Amino acid sequence: MPGLKPEAALRAILLAGLVFLLAASLPGHLSADSVTQLYEGRFGVRESFGPAVYAKILGLFDEVVPGTGLYVTASALILTWALISLIELRGRASWWAVGFAAIAAASPTLLLIQAAVWKDVLFANLSVAGFVCLAHAAKGWDEERRPWLLLAAAAFALAIAMSVRQNGLVLVVFAALALGWTAGSRGWRPGLAWGLGGLVSVIVLAQVMGVLAQPRGSGPDQALSTGLRILRHYDIVGAVAHDPTLKLEAIAKANPKAVPVIKAEAPKVYSPERVDFLDSSPALGAALWLTPETAISAQWFDLILRHPGAYLAHRWDAFVQVLINPVLERCNPIFVGVEAPVERLELLQIQPGREPSDLAMSNYATWWYVTPFYSHLAFAAAALIVAGFLVFRREAADMVIAGLMLGVLAFTASFFVVSIACDYRYLYALDLAALAGLLYLALDPPVFRSGRRP
């Protein structure tokens, strides 16, 4: 079209992608976890160990418009704003960026997964938006008025992100490092003060959110402790499956009958793909859960300190599953429609099943399986490359976006110690951040020259 500028074309593509996403998928795709958290949010109860903040967020949107349609819209709008506002960071856009945005907007990464009512999607959206706000603040850092509103928006977004995904703290640390670098243009002391201040502020804000999100009468939040216990069960069983000679001395002292059961059942039910396979053995579940928490904890630490070979072998296998997805179809790369216990759906007045549009979207997504858009490893490589180029150029906003790239890589690495399933959504933040980084780089491709800090 004559006279069409790439900036306008880019905005139009991203907005069109948003409209198509909402038209095709509202009120969103709900798995059993989604429905449970919506139920908790609507009725103010705690029945799972999912994040209370996420349930509260769903409940707040549900009060305005029943269901998840408004929530999905708001979440997708946050991401769309963040991507469009990248244009303002560079002050221009190239046609390379327009072409890349068209492909990205058509990919399941933006077109399908964004409509899933999962904490992983909200975490990814808020993480990208938080760093983008911080990048805008960095760009205007030396102006007469401090960009307090942008800093507050970044802190709020990252605090919610950390509240819905515990290992999201890794990204908060990198955001604090980026803030410290920005403030450090006037000396290391201001940089240290701003970095530590930002880190503490986000952590405190996240803790306050967690307390306020707890329903009345629910008592202390057990989500973290329950999740940690499940992780320890998985690690103990995985280590035994890799090394049947482990003695499990701490468990033997507290619950001697559990040891032979664990030894016998571990090789049968263990899978690096997911912890759920442990539930197929009621005897194993009873042996683990009837053992006192102190003994499980002591056995876990003993495993790491005295038997690192078995522990690391299990952890490596589990990490490969979540990062590489060797058998993609078994890691839930697609979820559409509504699938949850009927009685819970009836209470929420939500119809189960899949619409023809859902099935069409599911079929469409399978065509992308062989592309880099369904490869966490490809996105990790892209994030590393983007970070390298931006650190080389070293402009103020560049360093924040580079912080996002390095932060999401560190977040991915944290799954080496916490992964309990290979579900594709767990590393969705990596994919989305890498897409944002590639788009930012394509807006104004860096010249191969060393940069100076402004």
PDB file of C-alpha atoms in Angstrom, residues 236-445:
ATOM      1  CA  ILE A 236      13.795 -39.867  45.862  1.00  0.00           C
ATOM      2  CA  VAL A 237      11.904 -42.266  43.606  1.00  0.00           C
ATOM      3  CA  GLY A 238      13.853 -41.085  40.564  1.00  0.00           C
ATOM      4  CA  ALA A 239      17.174 -41.583  42.295  1.00  0.00           C
ATOM      5  CA  VAL A 240      16.197 -45.088  43.399  1.00  0.00           C
ATOM      6  CA  ALA A 241      15.112 -45.907  39.852  1.00  0.00           C
ATOM      7  CA  HIS A 242      18.553 -44.832  38.634  1.00  0.00           C
ATOM      8  CA  ASP A 243      20.456 -46.519  41.472  1.00  0.00           C
ATOM      9  CA  PRO A 244      18.563 -49.381  43.165  1.00  0.00           C
ATOM     10  CA  THR A 245      21.410 -49.798  45.693  1.00  0.00           C
ATOM     11  CA  LEU A 246      20.515 -46.597  47.574  1.00  0.00           C
ATOM     12  CA  LYS A 247      19.854 -47.407  51.239  1.00  0.00           C
ATOM     13  CA  LEU A 248      17.394 -44.610  52.133  1.00  0.00           C
ATOM     14  CA  GLU A 249      18.634 -44.519  55.718  1.00  0.00           C
ATOM     15  CA  ALA A 250      16.620 -41.480  56.851  1.00  0.00           C
ATOM     16  CA  ILE A 251      13.344 -43.031  55.677  1.00  0.00           C
ATOM     17  CA  ALA A 252      14.311 -46.390  57.181  1.00  0.00           C
ATOM     18  CA  LYS A 253      14.667 -44.819  60.633  1.00  0.00           C
ATOM     19  CA  ALA A 254      11.250 -43.152  60.539  1.00  0.00           C
ATOM     20  CA  ASN A 255       9.223 -45.688  58.528  1.00  0.00           C
ATOM     21  CA  PRO A 256      11.117 -48.970  57.952  1.00  0.00           C
ATOM     22  CA  LYS A 257       8.214 -50.554  56.050  1.00  0.00           C
ATOM     23  CA  ALA A 258       8.376 -47.821  53.403  1.00  0.00           C
ATOM     24  CA  VAL A 259      11.869 -48.673  52.140  1.00  0.00           C
ATOM     25  CA  PRO A 260      11.138 -52.064  50.511  1.00  0.00           C
ATOM     26  CA  VAL A 261       7.996 -50.628  48.928  1.00  0.00           C
ATOM     27  CA  ILE A 262       9.907 -47.696  47.428  1.00  0.00           C
ATOM     28  CA  LYS A 263      12.648 -50.002  46.188  1.00  0.00           C
ATOM     29  CA  ALA A 264      10.169 -52.386  44.585  1.00  0.00           C
ATOM     30  CA  GLU A 265       7.845 -49.813  43.030  1.00  0.00           C
ATOM     31  CA  ALA A 266      10.266 -47.118  41.868  1.00  0.00           C
ATOM     32  CA  PRO A 267      11.574 -48.988  38.788  1.00  0.00           C
ATOM     33  CA  LYS A 268       8.013 -49.860  37.774  1.00  0.00           C
ATOM     34  CA  VAL A 269       6.350 -46.454  37.903  1.00  0.00           C
ATOM     35  CA  TYR A 270       9.115 -43.870  37.551  1.00  0.00           C
ATOM     36  CA  SER A 271       9.192 -41.786  34.386  1.00  0.00           C
ATOM     37  CA  PRO A 272      11.254 -38.679  33.675  1.00  0.00           C
ATOM     38  CA  GLU A 273       8.252 -37.327  31.732  1.00  0.00           C
ATOM     39  CA  ARG A 274       6.092 -36.568  34.750  1.00  0.00           C
ATOM     40  CA  VAL A 275       5.564 -37.204  38.437  1.00  0.00           C
ATOM     41  CA  ASP A 276       1.946 -38.294  37.858  1.00  0.00           C
ATOM     42  CA  PHE A 277       3.024 -41.847  37.060  1.00  0.00           C
ATOM     43  CA  LEU A 278       3.847 -42.314  40.758  1.00  0.00           C
ATOM     44  CA  ASP A 279       0.099 -42.187  41.465  1.00  0.00           C
ATOM     45  CA  SER A 280      -0.353 -45.465  39.577  1.00  0.00           C
ATOM     46  CA  SER A 281       1.039 -47.277  42.626  1.00  0.00           C
ATOM     47  CA  PRO A 282      -1.162 -46.802  45.725  1.00  0.00           C
ATOM     48  CA  ALA A 283       1.381 -48.720  47.785  1.00  0.00           C
ATOM     49  CA  LEU A 284       4.150 -46.300  46.817  1.00  0.00           C
ATOM     50  CA  GLY A 285       1.958 -43.289  47.553  1.00  0.00           C
ATOM     51  CA  ALA A 286       1.107 -44.629  51.005  1.00  0.00           C
ATOM     52  CA  ALA A 287       4.760 -45.396  51.761  1.00  0.00           C
ATOM     53  CA  LEU A 288       5.822 -41.862  50.852  1.00  0.00           C
ATOM     54  CA  TRP A 289       2.984 -39.843  52.367  1.00  0.00           C
ATOM     55  CA  LEU A 290       2.923 -41.825  55.639  1.00  0.00           C
ATOM     56  CA  THR A 291       6.606 -41.103  56.168  1.00  0.00           C
ATOM     57  CA  PRO A 292       7.085 -37.957  58.308  1.00  0.00           C
ATOM     58  CA  GLU A 293       8.031 -34.781  56.505  1.00  0.00           C
ATOM     59  CA  THR A 294      11.242 -34.477  58.520  1.00  0.00           C
ATOM     60  CA  ALA A 295      12.401 -37.892  57.292  1.00  0.00           C
ATOM     61  CA  ILE A 296      11.541 -37.116  53.661  1.00  0.00           C
ATOM     62  CA  SER A 297      13.428 -33.823  53.915  1.00  0.00           C
ATOM     63  CA  ALA A 298      16.445 -35.466  55.547  1.00  0.00           C
ATOM     64  CA  GLN A 299      16.479 -38.201  52.901  1.00  0.00           C
ATOM     65  CA  TRP A 300      16.312 -35.638  50.115  1.00  0.00           C
ATOM     66  CA  PHE A 301      19.264 -33.653  51.451  1.00  0.00           C
ATOM     67  CA  ASP A 302      21.203 -36.877  52.047  1.00  0.00           C
ATOM     68  CA  LEU A 303      20.501 -37.851  48.458  1.00  0.00           C
ATOM     69  CA  ILE A 304      21.903 -34.591  47.106  1.00  0.00           C
ATOM     70  CA  LEU A 305      24.946 -34.465  49.383  1.00  0.00           C
ATOM     71  CA  ARG A 306      25.971 -38.132  49.534  1.00  0.00           C
ATOM     72  CA  HIS A 307      24.528 -39.621  46.342  1.00  0.00           C
ATOM     73  CA  PRO A 308      24.793 -36.817  43.783  1.00  0.00           C
ATOM     74  CA  GLY A 309      25.270 -39.242  40.883  1.00  0.00           C
ATOM     75  CA  ALA A 310      21.800 -40.772  41.191  1.00  0.00           C
ATOM     76  CA  TYR A 311      20.202 -37.403  41.927  1.00  0.00           C
ATOM     77  CA  LEU A 312      21.819 -35.651  38.963  1.00  0.00           C
ATOM     78  CA  ALA A 313      21.048 -38.528  36.602  1.00  0.00           C
ATOM     79  CA  HIS A 314      17.356 -38.292  37.497  1.00  0.00           C
ATOM     80  CA  ARG A 315      17.342 -34.484  37.342  1.00  0.00           C
ATOM     81  CA  TRP A 316      19.066 -34.462  33.961  1.00  0.00           C
ATOM     82  CA  ASP A 317      16.543 -36.887  32.485  1.00  0.00           C
ATOM     83  CA  ALA A 318      13.639 -34.805  33.807  1.00  0.00           C
ATOM     84  CA  PHE A 319      15.187 -31.569  32.514  1.00  0.00           C
ATOM     85  CA  VAL A 320      15.731 -33.011  29.048  1.00  0.00           C
ATOM     86  CA  GLN A 321      12.052 -33.896  28.928  1.00  0.00           C
ATOM     87  CA  VAL A 322      10.854 -30.379  29.742  1.00  0.00           C
ATOM     88  CA  LEU A 323      13.430 -28.599  27.567  1.00  0.00           C
ATOM     89  CA  ILE A 324      13.604 -30.876  24.536  1.00  0.00           C
ATOM     90  CA  ASN A 325      10.186 -32.592  24.660  1.00  0.00           C
ATOM     91  CA  PRO A 326      11.561 -35.739  22.928  1.00  0.00           C
ATOM     92  CA  VAL A 327       8.018 -36.986  22.341  1.00  0.00           C
ATOM     93  CA  LEU A 328       6.177 -33.691  21.909  1.00  0.00           C
ATOM     94  CA  GLU A 329       2.670 -35.170  21.814  1.00  0.00           C
ATOM     95  CA  ARG A 330       3.121 -36.593  25.326  1.00  0.00           C
ATOM     96  CA  CYS A 331       3.947 -33.172  26.763  1.00  0.00           C
ATOM     97  CA  ASN A 332       0.580 -31.519  26.074  1.00  0.00           C
ATOM     98  CA  PRO A 333       1.698 -29.060  23.387  1.00  0.00           C
ATOM     99  CA  ILE A 334      -1.934 -28.200  22.617  1.00  0.00           C
ATOM    100  CA  PHE A 335      -4.956 -27.729  24.811  1.00  0.00           C
ATOM    101  CA  VAL A 336      -8.316 -26.472  23.560  1.00  0.00           C
ATOM    102  CA  GLY A 337     -11.858 -26.410  24.873  1.00  0.00           C
ATOM    103  CA  VAL A 338     -12.988 -27.183  28.410  1.00  0.00           C
ATOM    104  CA  GLU A 339     -12.027 -30.375  30.173  1.00  0.00           C
ATOM    105  CA  ALA A 340     -12.678 -30.823  33.902  1.00  0.00           C
ATOM    106  CA  PRO A 341     -14.873 -32.823  36.326  1.00  0.00           C
ATOM    107  CA  VAL A 342     -18.508 -32.322  35.380  1.00  0.00           C
ATOM    108  CA  GLU A 343     -19.671 -31.578  38.925  1.00  0.00           C
ATOM    109  CA  ARG A 344     -17.209 -28.700  39.222  1.00  0.00           C
ATOM    110  CA  LEU A 345     -18.252 -27.308  35.831  1.00  0.00           C
ATOM    111  CA  GLU A 346     -21.922 -27.463  36.836  1.00  0.00           C
ATOM    112  CA  LEU A 347     -21.208 -25.358  39.915  1.00  0.00           C
ATOM    113  CA  LEU A 348     -19.471 -22.809  37.721  1.00  0.00           C
ATOM    114  CA  GLN A 349     -22.159 -23.048  35.020  1.00  0.00           C
ATOM    115  CA  ILE A 350     -19.582 -23.810  32.344  1.00  0.00           C
ATOM    116  CA  GLN A 351     -20.239 -26.192  29.488  1.00  0.00           C
ATOM    117  CA  PRO A 352     -17.600 -28.886  28.890  1.00  0.00           C
ATOM    118  CA  GLY A 353     -16.346 -30.016  25.512  1.00  0.00           C
ATOM    119  CA  ARG A 354     -14.760 -28.603  22.395  1.00  0.00           C
ATOM    120  CA  GLU A 355     -16.330 -26.410  19.746  1.00  0.00           C
ATOM    121  CA  PRO A 356     -15.604 -26.922  16.021  1.00  0.00           C
ATOM    122  CA  SER A 357     -13.418 -23.816  16.179  1.00  0.00           C
ATOM    123  CA  ASP A 358     -11.398 -25.409  18.974  1.00  0.00           C
ATOM    124  CA  LEU A 359     -10.775 -28.536  16.928  1.00  0.00           C
ATOM    125  CA  ALA A 360      -9.824 -26.434  13.919  1.00  0.00           C
ATOM    126  CA  MET A 361      -7.300 -24.494  16.008  1.00  0.00           C
ATOM    127  CA  SER A 362      -5.914 -27.735  17.414  1.00  0.00           C
ATOM    128  CA  ASN A 363      -5.445 -29.173  13.951  1.00  0.00           C
ATOM    129  CA  TYR A 364      -3.852 -25.929  12.772  1.00  0.00           C
ATOM    130  CA  ALA A 365      -1.347 -26.008  15.618  1.00  0.00           C
ATOM    131  CA  THR A 366      -0.106 -29.489  14.689  1.00  0.00           C
ATOM    132  CA  TRP A 367       1.229 -28.077  11.409  1.00  0.00           C
ATOM    133  CA  TRP A 368       3.702 -26.041  13.458  1.00  0.00           C
ATOM    134  CA  TYR A 369       5.183 -29.025  15.305  1.00  0.00           C
ATOM    135  CA  VAL A 370       8.111 -29.321  12.889  1.00  0.00           C
ATOM    136  CA  THR A 371       8.961 -25.614  13.062  1.00  0.00           C
ATOM    137  CA  PRO A 372      11.163 -23.781  15.594  1.00  0.00           C
ATOM    138  CA  PHE A 373       7.981 -22.347  17.105  1.00  0.00           C
ATOM    139  CA  TYR A 374       7.511 -25.643  18.944  1.00  0.00           C
ATOM    140  CA  SER A 375      11.118 -25.932  20.102  1.00  0.00           C
ATOM    141  CA  HIS A 376      12.148 -24.524  23.468  1.00  0.00           C
ATOM    142  CA  LEU A 377      15.751 -25.195  22.500  1.00  0.00           C
ATOM    143  CA  ALA A 378      15.415 -22.999  19.401  1.00  0.00           C
ATOM    144  CA  PHE A 379      13.912 -20.195  21.488  1.00  0.00           C
ATOM    145  CA  ALA A 380      16.708 -20.553  24.051  1.00  0.00           C
ATOM    146  CA  ALA A 381      19.281 -20.154  21.276  1.00  0.00           C
ATOM    147  CA  ALA A 382      17.385 -17.125  19.950  1.00  0.00           C
ATOM    148  CA  ALA A 383      17.288 -15.522  23.408  1.00  0.00           C
ATOM    149  CA  LEU A 384      21.030 -16.004  23.794  1.00  0.00           C
ATOM    150  CA  ILE A 385      21.737 -14.489  20.373  1.00  0.00           C
ATOM    151  CA  VAL A 386      19.473 -11.508  21.049  1.00  0.00           C
ATOM    152  CA  ALA A 387      21.162 -10.907  24.393  1.00  0.00           C
ATOM    153  CA  GLY A 388      24.569 -10.982  22.729  1.00  0.00           C
ATOM    154  CA  PHE A 389      23.647  -8.410  20.098  1.00  0.00           C
ATOM    155  CA  LEU A 390      22.010  -6.091  22.638  1.00  0.00           C
ATOM    156  CA  VAL A 391      24.892  -6.250  25.101  1.00  0.00           C
ATOM    157  CA  PHE A 392      27.196  -5.426  22.176  1.00  0.00           C
ATOM    158  CA  ARG A 393      25.111  -2.359  21.296  1.00  0.00           C
ATOM    159  CA  ARG A 394      24.592  -1.427  24.982  1.00  0.00           C
ATOM    160  CA  GLU A 395      21.984   1.291  24.766  1.00  0.00           C
ATOM    161  CA  ALA A 396      19.896   1.850  27.897  1.00  0.00           C
ATOM    162  CA  ALA A 397      16.776  -0.050  26.819  1.00  0.00           C
ATOM    163  CA  ASP A 398      18.932  -2.709  25.157  1.00  0.00           C
ATOM    164  CA  MET A 399      20.423  -3.728  28.484  1.00  0.00           C
ATOM    165  CA  VAL A 400      16.991  -4.239  30.016  1.00  0.00           C
ATOM    166  CA  ILE A 401      15.786  -6.381  27.125  1.00  0.00           C
ATOM    167  CA  ALA A 402      19.069  -8.300  27.327  1.00  0.00           C
ATOM    168  CA  GLY A 403      18.289  -8.776  31.019  1.00  0.00           C
ATOM    169  CA  LEU A 404      14.958 -10.303  30.030  1.00  0.00           C
ATOM    170  CA  MET A 405      16.703 -12.703  27.655  1.00  0.00           C
ATOM    171  CA  LEU A 406      19.285 -13.786  30.234  1.00  0.00           C
ATOM    172  CA  GLY A 407      16.666 -13.895  32.975  1.00  0.00           C
ATOM    173  CA  VAL A 408      14.376 -16.194  31.037  1.00  0.00           C
ATOM    174  CA  LEU A 409      17.337 -18.454  30.257  1.00  0.00           C
ATOM    175  CA  ALA A 410      18.136 -18.632  33.978  1.00  0.00           C
ATOM    176  CA  PHE A 411      14.439 -19.290  34.677  1.00  0.00           C
ATOM    177  CA  THR A 412      14.608 -22.166  32.203  1.00  0.00           C
ATOM    178  CA  ALA A 413      17.745 -23.509  33.875  1.00  0.00           C
ATOM    179  CA  SER A 414      15.949 -23.502  37.246  1.00  0.00           C
ATOM    180  CA  PHE A 415      13.774 -26.336  35.952  1.00  0.00           C
ATOM    181  CA  PHE A 416      16.823 -28.573  36.252  1.00  0.00           C
ATOM    182  CA  VAL A 417      16.046 -28.732  39.974  1.00  0.00           C
ATOM    183  CA  VAL A 418      12.257 -28.216  40.047  1.00  0.00           C
ATOM    184  CA  SER A 419      10.838 -29.943  36.966  1.00  0.00           C
ATOM    185  CA  ILE A 420       8.240 -32.611  37.714  1.00  0.00           C
ATOM    186  CA  ALA A 421       6.574 -32.823  34.287  1.00  0.00           C
ATOM    187  CA  CYS A 422       7.383 -32.123  30.652  1.00  0.00           C
ATOM    188  CA  ASP A 423       4.265 -30.045  29.916  1.00  0.00           C
ATOM    189  CA  TYR A 424       5.048 -27.602  27.112  1.00  0.00           C
ATOM    190  CA  ARG A 425       3.504 -24.652  28.924  1.00  0.00           C
ATOM    191  CA  TYR A 426       6.094 -24.683  31.715  1.00  0.00           C
ATOM    192  CA  LEU A 427       8.661 -23.002  29.461  1.00  0.00           C
ATOM    193  CA  TYR A 428       6.189 -20.813  27.610  1.00  0.00           C
ATOM    194  CA  ALA A 429       7.848 -17.764  29.197  1.00  0.00           C
ATOM    195  CA  LEU A 430      11.060 -18.670  27.370  1.00  0.00           C
ATOM    196  CA  ASP A 431       9.296 -18.845  24.009  1.00  0.00           C
ATOM    197  CA  LEU A 432       7.373 -15.611  24.487  1.00  0.00           C
ATOM    198  CA  ALA A 433      10.340 -13.624  25.792  1.00  0.00           C
ATOM    199  CA  ALA A 434      12.507 -14.827  22.911  1.00  0.00           C
ATOM    200  CA  LEU A 435       9.814 -13.743  20.423  1.00  0.00           C
ATOM    201  CA  ALA A 436       9.682 -10.307  22.044  1.00  0.00           C
ATOM    202  CA  GLY A 437      13.469 -10.084  21.928  1.00  0.00           C
ATOM    203  CA  LEU A 438      13.619 -11.054  18.260  1.00  0.00           C
ATOM    204  CA  LEU A 439      10.939  -8.495  17.424  1.00  0.00           C
ATOM    205  CA  TYR A 440      12.836  -5.805  19.328  1.00  0.00           C
ATOM    206  CA  LEU A 441      16.039  -6.679  17.499  1.00  0.00           C
ATOM    207  CA  ALA A 442      14.260  -6.673  14.122  1.00  0.00           C
ATOM    208  CA  LEU A 443      12.810  -3.202  14.716  1.00  0.00           C
ATOM    209  CA  ASP A 444      16.208  -1.609  14.316  1.00  0.00           C
ATOM    210  CA  PRO A 445      18.827  -4.262  13.498  1.00  0.00           C
TER     211      PRO A 445
END
